[in-house]
PDB file of C-alpha atoms in Angstrom:
ATOM      1  CA  MET A   1       2.928  10.761  14.414  1.00 92.00           C
ATOM      2  CA  VAL A   2       2.350  13.585  11.942  1.00 92.00           C
ATOM      3  CA  VAL A   3      -1.180  14.966  11.597  1.00 94.00           C
ATOM      4  CA  LYS A   4      -1.545  17.941   9.261  1.00 93.00           C
ATOM      5  CA  VAL A   5      -4.598  19.960   8.269  1.00 93.00           C
ATOM      6  CA  ASN A   6      -3.887  21.531   4.898  1.00 89.00           C
ATOM      7  CA  GLY A   7      -5.672  24.506   3.416  1.00 80.00           C
ATOM      8  CA  GLY A   8      -8.824  23.790   1.494  1.00 81.00           C
ATOM      9  CA  SER A   9     -10.055  24.716  -1.935  1.00 88.00           C
ATOM     10  CA  ALA A  10     -12.975  26.731  -3.240  1.00 91.00           C
ATOM     11  CA  GLY A  11     -13.438  24.484  -6.266  1.00 93.00           C
ATOM     12  CA  SER A  12     -14.189  20.825  -6.895  1.00 95.00           C
ATOM     13  CA  CYS A  13     -12.252  18.084  -5.135  1.00 95.00           C
ATOM     14  CA  GLY A  14     -12.105  16.115  -8.398  1.00 94.00           C
ATOM     15  CA  GLY A  15      -8.502  17.097  -9.129  1.00 94.00           C
ATOM     16  CA  LEU A  16      -7.291  15.926  -5.722  1.00 94.00           C
ATOM     17  CA  VAL A  17      -9.271  12.683  -6.001  1.00 95.00           C
ATOM     18  CA  ASN A  18      -7.741  11.939  -9.410  1.00 94.00           C
ATOM     19  CA  TYR A  19      -4.268  12.713  -8.062  1.00 92.00           C
ATOM     20  CA  LEU A  20      -4.741  10.245  -5.196  1.00 93.00           C
ATOM     21  CA  GLU A  21      -5.651   7.538  -7.710  1.00 92.00           C
ATOM     22  CA  LYS A  22      -2.055   7.516  -8.987  1.00 84.00           C
ATOM     23  CA  GLN A  23      -0.844   4.553  -6.892  1.00 78.00           C
ATOM     24  CA  GLU A  24      -3.924   2.354  -6.703  1.00 79.00           C
ATOM     25  CA  ARG A  25      -7.394   2.869  -8.089  1.00 86.00           C
ATOM     26  CA  GLY A  26     -10.316   2.641  -5.707  1.00 84.00           C
ATOM     27  CA  GLN A  27      -9.857   1.477  -2.107  1.00 91.00           C
ATOM     28  CA  TRP A  28     -11.364   4.634  -0.624  1.00 97.00           C
ATOM     29  CA  PHE A  29     -13.091   4.428   2.753  1.00 97.00           C
ATOM     30  CA  SER A  30     -15.329   6.607   4.913  1.00 97.00           C
ATOM     31  CA  GLN A  31     -16.720   6.625   8.438  1.00 95.00           C
ATOM     32  CA  GLU A  32     -18.905   3.602   7.684  1.00 94.00           C
ATOM     33  CA  ARG A  33     -17.700   1.972   4.453  1.00 95.00           C
ATOM     34  CA  ASP A  34     -14.604   0.372   2.908  1.00 96.00           C
ATOM     35  CA  GLY A  35     -13.647  -0.375  -0.691  1.00 94.00           C
ATOM     36  CA  MET A  36     -15.266   2.681  -2.254  1.00 96.00           C
ATOM     37  CA  ARG A  37     -14.611   3.981  -5.777  1.00 95.00           C
ATOM     38  CA  ALA A  38     -13.326   7.436  -6.693  1.00 94.00           C
ATOM     39  CA  GLY A  39     -16.544   8.028  -8.609  1.00 95.00           C
ATOM     40  CA  GLU A  40     -18.418   8.049  -5.296  1.00 96.00           C
ATOM     41  CA  VAL A  41     -16.084  10.505  -3.583  1.00 97.00           C
ATOM     42  CA  THR A  42     -16.152  13.576  -5.816  1.00 96.00           C
ATOM     43  CA  PRO A  43     -19.950  14.022  -6.077  1.00 97.00           C
ATOM     44  CA  ALA A  44     -20.410  13.366  -2.359  1.00 96.00           C
ATOM     45  CA  ILE A  45     -17.946  16.111  -1.357  1.00 96.00           C
ATOM     46  CA  ASP A  46     -18.896  18.602  -4.075  1.00 95.00           C
ATOM     47  CA  GLY A  47     -22.605  18.140  -3.428  1.00 94.00           C
ATOM     48  CA  ASN A  48     -22.377  18.616   0.334  1.00 95.00           C
ATOM     49  CA  LYS A  49     -22.360  22.407   0.592  1.00 91.00           C
ATOM     50  CA  ARG A  50     -24.801  25.010   1.867  1.00 88.00           C
ATOM     51  CA  ASN A  51     -24.590  28.766   2.399  1.00 83.00           C
ATOM     52  CA  LEU A  52     -21.029  28.994   1.104  1.00 87.00           C
ATOM     53  CA  GLY A  53     -19.804  31.801  -1.108  1.00 86.00           C
ATOM     54  CA  ARG A  54     -18.108  31.353  -4.428  1.00 88.00           C
ATOM     55  CA  ASP A  55     -14.662  31.912  -2.956  1.00 90.00           C
ATOM     56  CA  ASP A  56     -15.265  30.044   0.302  1.00 92.00           C
ATOM     57  CA  GLU A  57     -13.320  26.864   0.884  1.00 94.00           C
ATOM     58  CA  LYS A  58     -15.488  23.813   0.213  1.00 94.00           C
ATOM     59  CA  PHE A  59     -13.252  21.076   1.602  1.00 96.00           C
ATOM     60  CA  TYR A  60      -9.998  20.469   3.479  1.00 96.00           C
ATOM     61  CA  GLN A  61      -7.316  17.810   3.377  1.00 96.00           C
ATOM     62  CA  ILE A  62      -5.928  16.019   6.440  1.00 97.00           C
ATOM     63  CA  ILE A  63      -2.749  13.953   6.235  1.00 96.00           C
ATOM     64  CA  ILE A  64      -2.074  11.275   8.852  1.00 97.00           C
ATOM     65  CA  GLY A  65       1.525  10.069   8.784  1.00 95.00           C
ATOM     66  CA  PRO A  66       2.583   7.426  11.319  1.00 96.00           C
ATOM     67  CA  SER A  67       6.306   7.120  12.001  1.00 94.00           C
ATOM     68  CA  ARG A  68       8.291   4.023  11.029  1.00 94.00           C
ATOM     69  CA  GLU A  69       8.233   2.885  14.651  1.00 95.00           C
ATOM     70  CA  GLU A  70       4.453   3.303  14.803  1.00 97.00           C
ATOM     71  CA  LEU A  71       3.952   1.464  11.516  1.00 96.00           C
ATOM     72  CA  LYS A  72       6.167  -1.355  12.747  1.00 96.00           C
ATOM     73  CA  HIS A  73       4.173  -1.525  15.981  1.00 97.00           C
ATOM     74  CA  ILE A  74       0.898  -2.132  14.115  1.00 97.00           C
ATOM     75  CA  GLY A  75       2.503  -4.273  11.412  1.00 96.00           C
ATOM     76  CA  ASP A  76       1.680  -1.680   8.743  1.00 95.00           C
ATOM     77  CA  ASP A  77      -1.831  -3.154   8.816  1.00 96.00           C
ATOM     78  CA  PRO A  78      -4.281  -1.274   6.515  1.00 96.00           C
ATOM     79  CA  ALA A  79      -7.289  -2.401   8.579  1.00 97.00           C
ATOM     80  CA  LYS A  80      -5.766  -0.890  11.732  1.00 97.00           C
ATOM     81  CA  LEU A  81      -4.944   2.314   9.859  1.00 97.00           C
ATOM     82  CA  ARG A  82      -8.520   2.619   8.619  1.00 98.00           C
ATOM     83  CA  ASP A  83      -9.844   2.057  12.120  1.00 98.00           C
ATOM     84  CA  TYR A  84      -7.435   4.627  13.542  1.00 98.00           C
ATOM     85  CA  THR A  85      -8.351   7.163  10.834  1.00 98.00           C
ATOM     86  CA  ARG A  86     -11.979   6.933  11.916  1.00 98.00           C
ATOM     87  CA  ASP A  87     -10.908   7.697  15.479  1.00 97.00           C
ATOM     88  CA  VAL A  88      -8.919  10.700  14.245  1.00 98.00           C
ATOM     89  CA  MET A  89     -11.955  12.031  12.389  1.00 98.00           C
ATOM     90  CA  ASN A  90     -14.032  11.662  15.543  1.00 96.00           C
ATOM     91  CA  GLU A  91     -11.412  13.802  17.309  1.00 96.00           C
ATOM     92  CA  TYR A  92     -11.533  16.271  14.409  1.00 97.00           C
ATOM     93  CA  ALA A  93     -15.298  16.671  14.780  1.00 96.00           C
ATOM     94  CA  ARG A  94     -15.205  16.933  18.579  1.00 95.00           C
ATOM     95  CA  ASN A  95     -12.451  19.546  18.431  1.00 94.00           C
ATOM     96  CA  PHE A  96     -14.872  22.107  16.994  1.00 94.00           C
ATOM     97  CA  GLY A  97     -16.691  22.062  20.327  1.00 92.00           C
ATOM     98  CA  LYS A  98     -20.128  21.879  18.736  1.00 92.00           C
ATOM     99  CA  GLY A  99     -21.278  18.485  19.951  1.00 90.00           C
ATOM    100  CA  ILE A 100     -20.688  16.594  16.703  1.00 92.00           C
ATOM    101  CA  GLU A 101     -18.851  13.367  15.857  1.00 93.00           C
ATOM    102  CA  GLY A 102     -17.268  11.764  12.829  1.00 93.00           C
ATOM    103  CA  LYS A 103     -20.635  10.463  11.615  1.00 92.00           C
ATOM    104  CA  ASP A 104     -21.832  14.081  11.313  1.00 95.00           C
ATOM    105  CA  LEU A 105     -19.145  14.817   8.711  1.00 97.00           C
ATOM    106  CA  VAL A 106     -18.734  13.929   5.060  1.00 97.00           C
ATOM    107  CA  TRP A 107     -15.218  12.612   4.551  1.00 98.00           C
ATOM    108  CA  PHE A 108     -13.321  10.039   2.493  1.00 98.00           C
ATOM    109  CA  ALA A 109      -9.794   8.722   2.893  1.00 97.00           C
ATOM    110  CA  LYS A 110      -7.220   6.655   1.094  1.00 96.00           C
ATOM    111  CA  ILE A 111      -4.032   4.893   2.224  1.00 96.00           C
ATOM    112  CA  GLU A 112      -0.853   5.437   0.210  1.00 93.00           C
ATOM    113  CA  LYS A 113       2.369   3.443   0.498  1.00 89.00           C
ATOM    114  CA  GLU A 114       4.788   5.801  -1.249  1.00 85.00           C
ATOM    115  CA  ARG A 115       5.999   9.376  -0.921  1.00 78.00           C
ATOM    116  CA  THR A 116       8.112  11.560  -3.187  1.00 83.00           C
ATOM    117  CA  HIS A 117      10.422  14.430  -2.328  1.00 78.00           C
ATOM    118  CA  THR A 118       8.881  17.889  -2.733  1.00 79.00           C
ATOM    119  CA  HIS A 119      10.345  21.371  -3.050  1.00 76.00           C
ATOM    120  CA  SER A 120       9.735  21.950   0.683  1.00 75.00           C
ATOM    121  CA  ASP A 121      11.995  19.057   1.743  1.00 76.00           C
ATOM    122  CA  ARG A 122      15.326  20.189   3.144  1.00 78.00           C
ATOM    123  CA  ALA A 123      17.123  17.453   1.195  1.00 79.00           C
ATOM    124  CA  VAL A 124      15.779  18.953  -2.053  1.00 80.00           C
ATOM    125  CA  GLN A 125      16.694  22.493  -1.002  1.00 81.00           C
ATOM    126  CA  THR A 126      20.266  21.445  -0.185  1.00 84.00           C
ATOM    127  CA  GLY A 127      20.602  19.462  -3.407  1.00 81.00           C
ATOM    128  CA  GLU A 128      20.937  16.081  -1.687  1.00 82.00           C
ATOM    129  CA  GLU A 129      17.772  14.702  -3.317  1.00 82.00           C
ATOM    130  CA  LEU A 130      15.841  15.414  -6.485  1.00 82.00           C
ATOM    131  CA  LYS A 131      12.281  16.672  -6.464  1.00 83.00           C
ATOM    132  CA  GLY A 132       9.874  13.873  -7.378  1.00 80.00           C
ATOM    133  CA  LYS A 133      12.208  11.065  -6.328  1.00 82.00           C
ATOM    134  CA  LYS A 134      10.626   8.345  -4.184  1.00 83.00           C
ATOM    135  CA  LYS A 135      11.515   8.388  -0.507  1.00 85.00           C
ATOM    136  CA  GLU A 136      13.098   5.275   0.935  1.00 84.00           C
ATOM    137  CA  GLY A 137      11.777   3.117   3.772  1.00 81.00           C
ATOM    138  CA  GLU A 138       8.263   2.806   5.145  1.00 84.00           C
ATOM    139  CA  GLN A 139       6.191   5.725   3.843  1.00 88.00           C
ATOM    140  CA  THR A 140       2.618   4.590   4.531  1.00 94.00           C
ATOM    141  CA  HIS A 141       0.274   7.520   5.193  1.00 95.00           C
ATOM    142  CA  VAL A 142      -3.399   8.455   4.897  1.00 97.00           C
ATOM    143  CA  HIS A 143      -5.028  11.248   2.877  1.00 96.00           C
ATOM    144  CA  VAL A 144      -8.422  12.465   4.099  1.00 98.00           C
ATOM    145  CA  ILE A 145     -10.745  14.796   2.185  1.00 97.00           C
ATOM    146  CA  VAL A 146     -13.411  16.321   4.426  1.00 97.00           C
ATOM    147  CA  SER A 147     -16.282  18.608   3.480  1.00 97.00           C
ATOM    148  CA  ARG A 148     -16.484  21.996   5.166  1.00 95.00           C
ATOM    149  CA  THR A 149     -20.228  21.593   5.676  1.00 95.00           C
ATOM    150  CA  GLU A 150     -21.621  19.030   8.074  1.00 94.00           C
ATOM    151  CA  ASN A 151     -23.464  16.025   6.629  1.00 94.00           C
ATOM    152  CA  LEU A 152     -26.491  17.642   4.966  1.00 94.00           C
ATOM    153  CA  SER A 153     -28.498  14.449   4.536  1.00 92.00           C
ATOM    154  CA  GLN A 154     -28.262  13.651   8.240  1.00 91.00           C
ATOM    155  CA  PHE A 155     -28.952  17.290   9.151  1.00 92.00           C
ATOM    156  CA  LYS A 156     -32.156  17.304   7.096  1.00 91.00           C
ATOM    157  CA  ALA A 157     -33.271  13.938   8.483  1.00 91.00           C
ATOM    158  CA  ARG A 158     -32.804  15.137  12.063  1.00 89.00           C
ATOM    159  CA  GLN A 159     -34.601  18.379  11.265  1.00 89.00           C
ATOM    160  CA  GLN A 160     -37.611  16.514   9.889  1.00 90.00           C
ATOM    161  CA  ALA A 161     -37.640  14.197  12.916  1.00 89.00           C
ATOM    162  CA  GLY A 162     -37.681  17.192  15.250  1.00 88.00           C
ATOM    163  CA  GLU A 163     -34.288  16.294  16.714  1.00 87.00           C
ATOM    164  CA  MET A 164     -32.501  19.404  15.428  1.00 84.00           C
ATOM    165  CA  GLU A 165     -33.102  22.895  16.796  1.00 84.00           C
ATOM    166  CA  ARG A 166     -30.624  24.617  14.477  1.00 87.00           C
ATOM    167  CA  LYS A 167     -32.019  26.060  11.272  1.00 89.00           C
ATOM    168  CA  HIS A 168     -28.776  25.944   9.318  1.00 90.00           C
ATOM    169  CA  PRO A 169     -26.056  23.305   8.983  1.00 92.00           C
ATOM    170  CA  LEU A 170     -22.676  23.924  10.529  1.00 93.00           C
ATOM    171  CA  LYS A 171     -19.792  25.363   8.533  1.00 93.00           C
ATOM    172  CA  LEU A 172     -16.663  23.742   9.931  1.00 94.00           C
ATOM    173  CA  SER A 173     -13.383  25.482   9.206  1.00 92.00           C
ATOM    174  CA  PRO A 174     -10.157  24.192  10.812  1.00 92.00           C
ATOM    175  CA  ALA A 175      -8.414  27.247   9.367  1.00 82.00           C
ATOM    176  CA  THR A 176      -9.810  29.590  12.017  1.00 70.00           C
ATOM    177  CA  ASN A 177      -7.484  30.821  14.734  1.00 57.00           C
ATOM    178  CA  HIS A 178     -10.251  30.981  17.324  1.00 51.00           C
ATOM    179  CA  ARG A 179     -10.058  28.429  20.114  1.00 53.00           C
ATOM    180  CA  ALA A 180     -13.204  27.490  22.018  1.00 52.00           C
ATOM    181  CA  THR A 181     -14.621  30.976  21.757  1.00 50.00           C
ATOM    182  CA  GLU A 182     -17.930  32.555  20.889  1.00 52.00           C
ATOM    183  CA  LYS A 183     -16.253  35.538  19.246  1.00 51.00           C
ATOM    184  CA  GLY A 184     -15.375  35.996  15.609  1.00 46.00           C
ATOM    185  CA  ALA A 185     -16.984  34.902  12.367  1.00 43.00           C
ATOM    186  CA  VAL A 186     -16.665  31.207  13.167  1.00 46.00           C
ATOM    187  CA  LYS A 187     -18.112  30.307  16.554  1.00 52.00           C
ATOM    188  CA  GLY A 188     -16.351  27.633  18.554  1.00 60.00           C
ATOM    189  CA  GLY A 189     -13.155  27.588  16.530  1.00 79.00           C
ATOM    190  CA  PHE A 190     -10.653  24.799  16.028  1.00 90.00           C
ATOM    191  CA  ASP A 191      -7.561  24.142  18.137  1.00 91.00           C
ATOM    192  CA  ARG A 192      -5.038  22.391  15.884  1.00 92.00           C
ATOM    193  CA  THR A 193      -2.604  21.783  18.724  1.00 93.00           C
ATOM    194  CA  ASN A 194      -5.251  20.047  20.788  1.00 94.00           C
ATOM    195  CA  PHE A 195      -6.334  18.024  17.742  1.00 96.00           C
ATOM    196  CA  ILE A 196      -2.794  16.756  17.120  1.00 95.00           C
ATOM    197  CA  ARG A 197      -2.296  15.917  20.798  1.00 95.00           C
ATOM    198  CA  ALA A 198      -5.603  14.019  20.899  1.00 96.00           C
ATOM    199  CA  SER A 199      -4.730  12.082  17.719  1.00 97.00           C
ATOM    200  CA  GLU A 200      -1.362  11.084  19.159  1.00 97.00           C
ATOM    201  CA  ARG A 201      -2.935  10.023  22.449  1.00 96.00           C
ATOM    202  CA  GLN A 202      -5.592   8.048  20.573  1.00 97.00           C
ATOM    203  CA  PHE A 203      -2.922   5.991  18.790  1.00 97.00           C
ATOM    204  CA  ASP A 204      -1.059   5.249  22.021  1.00 97.00           C
ATOM    205  CA  GLN A 205      -4.193   4.133  23.851  1.00 97.00           C
ATOM    206  CA  LYS A 206      -5.674   2.175  20.967  1.00 97.00           C
ATOM    207  CA  PHE A 207      -2.559   0.153  20.157  1.00 97.00           C
ATOM    208  CA  SER A 208      -0.816   0.187  23.592  1.00 97.00           C
ATOM    209  CA  TYR A 209       2.105   2.091  22.111  1.00 96.00           C
ATOM    210  CA  GLU A 210       4.833   3.255  24.519  1.00 93.00           C
ATOM    211  CA  ARG A 211       5.874   6.557  23.002  1.00 93.00           C
ATOM    212  CA  LYS A 212       9.390   7.808  23.625  1.00 90.00           C
ATOM    213  CA  PRO A 213       9.784  11.454  24.703  1.00 89.00           C
ATOM    214  CA  THR A 214      11.478  12.317  21.399  1.00 90.00           C
ATOM    215  CA  GLU A 215       8.457  10.981  19.485  1.00 91.00           C
ATOM    216  CA  THR A 216       5.949  13.327  21.092  1.00 91.00           C
ATOM    217  CA  PHE A 217       4.360  16.299  19.381  1.00 89.00           C
ATOM    218  CA  GLU A 218       5.397  18.531  22.289  1.00 88.00           C
ATOM    219  CA  TYR A 219       9.068  17.666  21.839  1.00 86.00           C
ATOM    220  CA  SER A 220       8.957  18.265  18.095  1.00 88.00           C
ATOM    221  CA  ARG A 221       7.142  21.577  18.480  1.00 84.00           C
ATOM    222  CA  ASN A 222       9.521  22.863  21.159  1.00 85.00           C
ATOM    223  CA  GLN A 223      12.560  21.896  19.092  1.00 84.00           C
ATOM    224  CA  GLN A 224      11.165  23.825  16.138  1.00 83.00           C
ATOM    225  CA  HIS A 225       9.662  26.875  17.829  1.00 80.00           C
ATOM    226  CA  GLY A 226      11.087  27.030  21.363  1.00 77.00           C
ATOM    227  CA  THR A 227      13.909  29.249  22.570  1.00 83.00           C
ATOM    228  CA  GLN A 228      17.444  27.932  22.681  1.00 78.00           C
ATOM    229  CA  ALA A 229      17.266  27.571  26.465  1.00 81.00           C
ATOM    230  CA  GLU A 230      13.990  25.628  26.174  1.00 75.00           C
ATOM    231  CA  ARG A 231      15.411  23.334  23.497  1.00 78.00           C
ATOM    232  CA  VAL A 232      18.545  22.590  25.523  1.00 82.00           C
ATOM    233  CA  ALA A 233      16.571  22.017  28.733  1.00 79.00           C
ATOM    234  CA  GLU A 234      14.202  19.631  26.984  1.00 76.00           C
ATOM    235  CA  LYS A 235      17.037  17.678  25.388  1.00 78.00           C
ATOM    236  CA  LEU A 236      18.714  17.285  28.772  1.00 82.00           C
ATOM    237  CA  ALA A 237      15.433  16.131  30.296  1.00 79.00           C
ATOM    238  CA  VAL A 238      15.037  13.577  27.513  1.00 79.00           C
ATOM    239  CA  ILE A 239      18.600  12.321  28.019  1.00 84.00           C
ATOM    240  CA  ARG A 240      18.020  11.886  31.755  1.00 82.00           C
ATOM    241  CA  ALA A 241      14.696  10.157  31.182  1.00 77.00           C
ATOM    242  CA  GLU A 242      16.239   7.835  28.586  1.00 76.00           C
ATOM    243  CA  SER A 243      19.149   7.032  30.909  1.00 82.00           C
ATOM    244  CA  HIS A 244      16.716   6.211  33.712  1.00 80.00           C
ATOM    245  CA  ARG A 245      14.655   4.033  31.369  1.00 76.00           C
ATOM    246  CA  GLN A 246      17.718   2.120  30.194  1.00 81.00           C
ATOM    247  CA  GLU A 247      18.861   1.546  33.778  1.00 86.00           C
ATOM    248  CA  GLN A 248      15.417   0.182  34.638  1.00 84.00           C
ATOM    249  CA  GLU A 249      15.589  -2.135  31.625  1.00 84.00           C
ATOM    250  CA  ARG A 250      19.037  -3.383  32.650  1.00 91.00           C
ATOM    251  CA  GLN A 251      17.824  -3.983  36.200  1.00 88.00           C
ATOM    252  CA  ALA A 252      14.784  -5.850  34.917  1.00 91.00           C
ATOM    253  CA  GLN A 253      17.017  -7.963  32.666  1.00 92.00           C
ATOM    254  CA  ARG A 254      19.325  -8.795  35.584  1.00 92.00           C
ATOM    255  CA  GLN A 255      16.390  -9.796  37.759  1.00 92.00           C
ATOM    256  CA  ALA A 256      14.960 -11.914  34.960  1.00 92.00           C
ATOM    257  CA  ALA A 257      18.342 -13.605  34.449  1.00 93.00           C
ATOM    258  CA  GLU A 258      18.609 -14.333  38.172  1.00 91.00           C
ATOM    259  CA  ARG A 259      15.111 -15.821  38.196  1.00 92.00           C
ATOM    260  CA  ARG A 260      15.908 -18.012  35.204  1.00 92.00           C
ATOM    261  CA  ALA A 261      19.152 -19.195  36.802  1.00 93.00           C
ATOM    262  CA  ALA A 262      17.354 -20.028  40.066  1.00 92.00           C
ATOM    263  CA  GLU A 263      14.624 -21.901  38.181  1.00 91.00           C
ATOM    264  CA  GLN A 264      17.203 -23.850  36.174  1.00 92.00           C
ATOM    265  CA  GLN A 265      19.133 -24.772  39.336  1.00 91.00           C
ATOM    266  CA  LYS A 266      15.926 -25.866  41.032  1.00 91.00           C
ATOM    267  CA  ALA A 267      14.939 -27.967  38.031  1.00 90.00           C
ATOM    268  CA  LYS A 268      18.418 -29.515  37.952  1.00 89.00           C
ATOM    269  CA  GLU A 269      18.246 -30.457  41.632  1.00 89.00           C
ATOM    270  CA  GLN A 270      14.771 -31.918  41.196  1.00 89.00           C
ATOM    271  CA  GLY A 271      16.013 -33.981  38.269  1.00 88.00           C
ATOM    272  CA  GLN A 272      18.935 -35.312  40.277  1.00 88.00           C
ATOM    273  CA  ASN A 273      16.646 -36.216  43.188  1.00 88.00           C
ATOM    274  CA  GLN A 274      14.292 -38.061  40.856  1.00 87.00           C
ATOM    275  CA  GLN A 275      17.184 -40.008  39.337  1.00 86.00           C
ATOM    276  CA  GLN A 276      18.432 -41.018  42.779  1.00 86.00           C
ATOM    277  CA  GLN A 277      14.947 -42.146  43.806  1.00 84.00           C
ATOM    278  CA  ARG A 278      14.577 -44.234  40.657  1.00 83.00           C
ATOM    279  CA  ALA A 279      17.986 -45.808  41.204  1.00 83.00           C
ATOM    280  CA  ARG A 280      17.103 -46.817  44.776  1.00 81.00           C
ATOM    281  CA  GLY A 281      13.811 -48.270  43.589  1.00 79.00           C
ATOM    282  CA  GLU A 282      15.543 -50.369  40.955  1.00 76.00           C
ATOM    283  CA  GLU A 283      17.976 -51.764  43.539  1.00 74.00           C
ATOM    284  CA  LYS A 284      15.092 -53.022  45.671  1.00 74.00           C
ATOM    285  CA  THR A 285      13.148 -54.618  42.839  1.00 73.00           C
ATOM    286  CA  GLN A 286      16.135 -56.221  41.092  1.00 68.00           C
ATOM    287  CA  GLU A 287      17.926 -58.176  43.915  1.00 60.00           C
ATOM    288  CA  PRO A 288      20.172 -61.062  42.574  1.00 59.00           C
ATOM    289  CA  GLN A 289      18.672 -64.606  42.956  1.00 55.00           C
ATOM    290  CA  GLN A 290      20.972 -67.346  44.499  1.00 54.00           C
ATOM    291  CA  ARG A 291      21.107 -70.531  42.460  1.00 56.00           C
ATOM    292  CA  PRO A 292      21.650 -73.959  44.214  1.00 56.00           C
ATOM    293  CA  GLN A 293      25.145 -75.326  43.713  1.00 58.00           C
ATOM    294  CA  GLN A 294      25.196 -78.470  41.575  1.00 58.00           C
ATOM    295  CA  THR A 295      27.807 -81.140  41.994  1.00 55.00           C
ATOM    296  CA  PRO A 296      29.570 -82.070  38.815  1.00 57.00           C
ATOM    297  CA  PRO A 297      28.589 -85.541  37.572  1.00 56.00           C
ATOM    298  CA  ASP A 298      32.154 -86.837  37.540  1.00 55.00           C
ATOM    299  CA  VAL A 299      32.702 -86.129  41.178  1.00 51.00           C
ATOM    300  CA  ALA A 300      31.516 -88.993  43.424  1.00 52.00           C
ATOM    301  CA  ARG A 301      29.505 -87.991  46.345  1.00 56.00           C
ATOM    302  CA  PRO A 302      30.905 -89.324  49.642  1.00 55.00           C
ATOM    303  CA  LYS A 303      28.827 -91.997  51.236  1.00 55.00           C
ATOM    304  CA  GLN A 304      27.198 -91.036  54.398  1.00 54.00           C
ATOM    305  CA  THR A 305      28.046 -93.348  57.271  1.00 53.00           C
ATOM    306  CA  ILE A 306      25.322 -93.939  59.726  1.00 53.00           C
ATOM    307  CA  GLN A 307      26.579 -94.391  63.168  1.00 55.00           C
ATOM    308  CA  GLN A 308      24.561 -97.039  64.947  1.00 55.00           C
ATOM    309  CA  GLU A 309      24.265 -96.869  68.585  1.00 54.00           C
ATOM    310  CA  PRO A 310      25.723 -99.974  70.359  1.00 57.00           C
ATOM    311  CA  PRO A 311      23.113-102.464  71.493  1.00 55.00           C
ATOM    312  CA  GLU A 312      21.941-101.900  74.916  1.00 54.00           C
ATOM    313  CA  ILE A 313      23.613-104.341  77.303  1.00 50.00           C
ATOM    314  CA  LYS A 314      21.210-105.775  79.643  1.00 51.00           C
ATOM    315  CA  ARG A 315      22.477-105.992  83.087  1.00 52.00           C
ATOM    316  CA  ARG A 316      22.072-109.304  84.681  1.00 55.00           C
ATOM    317  CA  GLY A 317      21.228-109.537  88.234  1.00 53.00           C
ATOM    318  CA  PRO A 318      23.331-111.614  90.756  1.00 54.00           C
ATOM    319  CA  ARG A 319      23.041-115.326  90.668  1.00 55.00           C
ATOM    320  CA  LEU A 320      21.313-116.964  93.579  1.00 47.00           C
TER     321      LEU A 320
END
């Protein structure tokens, strides 16, 4: 995740608004609205200023650039990007340490799908790419224009309702180097490092994103600005952590494979048992019926001879 706060401008934001219309006209959004026109953006930003000098910066630009992995995780969904941008602007407001939120700002944003190479790109400096050429792959990012002065209409409404003790609206400059201090021209200050960390953490929590160590802001910053010993130590720590993560994944895959094999074997045995039970049931219900034997018609049946008992011989008594 790349979150940049670029320097502001002392003039109108009209030029920047027109530049951001190059890919698609309209489709601006704010803290509370979607589908806004460019004609609503410029007067709202330019008209929201109070107690600023001629050369004072009137607005700033914030660029939110999710990585390809992050875009893939959310399906490059514009609605999710708009929702996340509102969370980032809440973090931006809170980071001033003055008790304000995104609704207390005046800001407008637009999603762009393309990027071109600039003079600051290393590929352009080395001659590998031409300035102005479109970058390949997923390049979705968000441009935010935010007024330096807090929302004047809300400030006045709260003043009239007796809810505001301050007499003057806040001037919010992310360009100050002060961090949570009461010293200096700008009280409170703005901690860019904390803002970037909070924006990264907000994405992870909101979309349940498991960020790899090499994707963190801390890793990127240390690789760019740390000492050689710090860079080497962090790379080794990342390698060890990645090796441990891969071993855990392999172990989980083995356990899952063993569970699947056990479940398949159990299902196979249950199927065999059911087949055996059905077979035994069929044997009981389908016993063969014995048919009476019939004598062929051309075969004479033997006559049954009835043995008669001999007549009883009466014994005669002796003659007298």
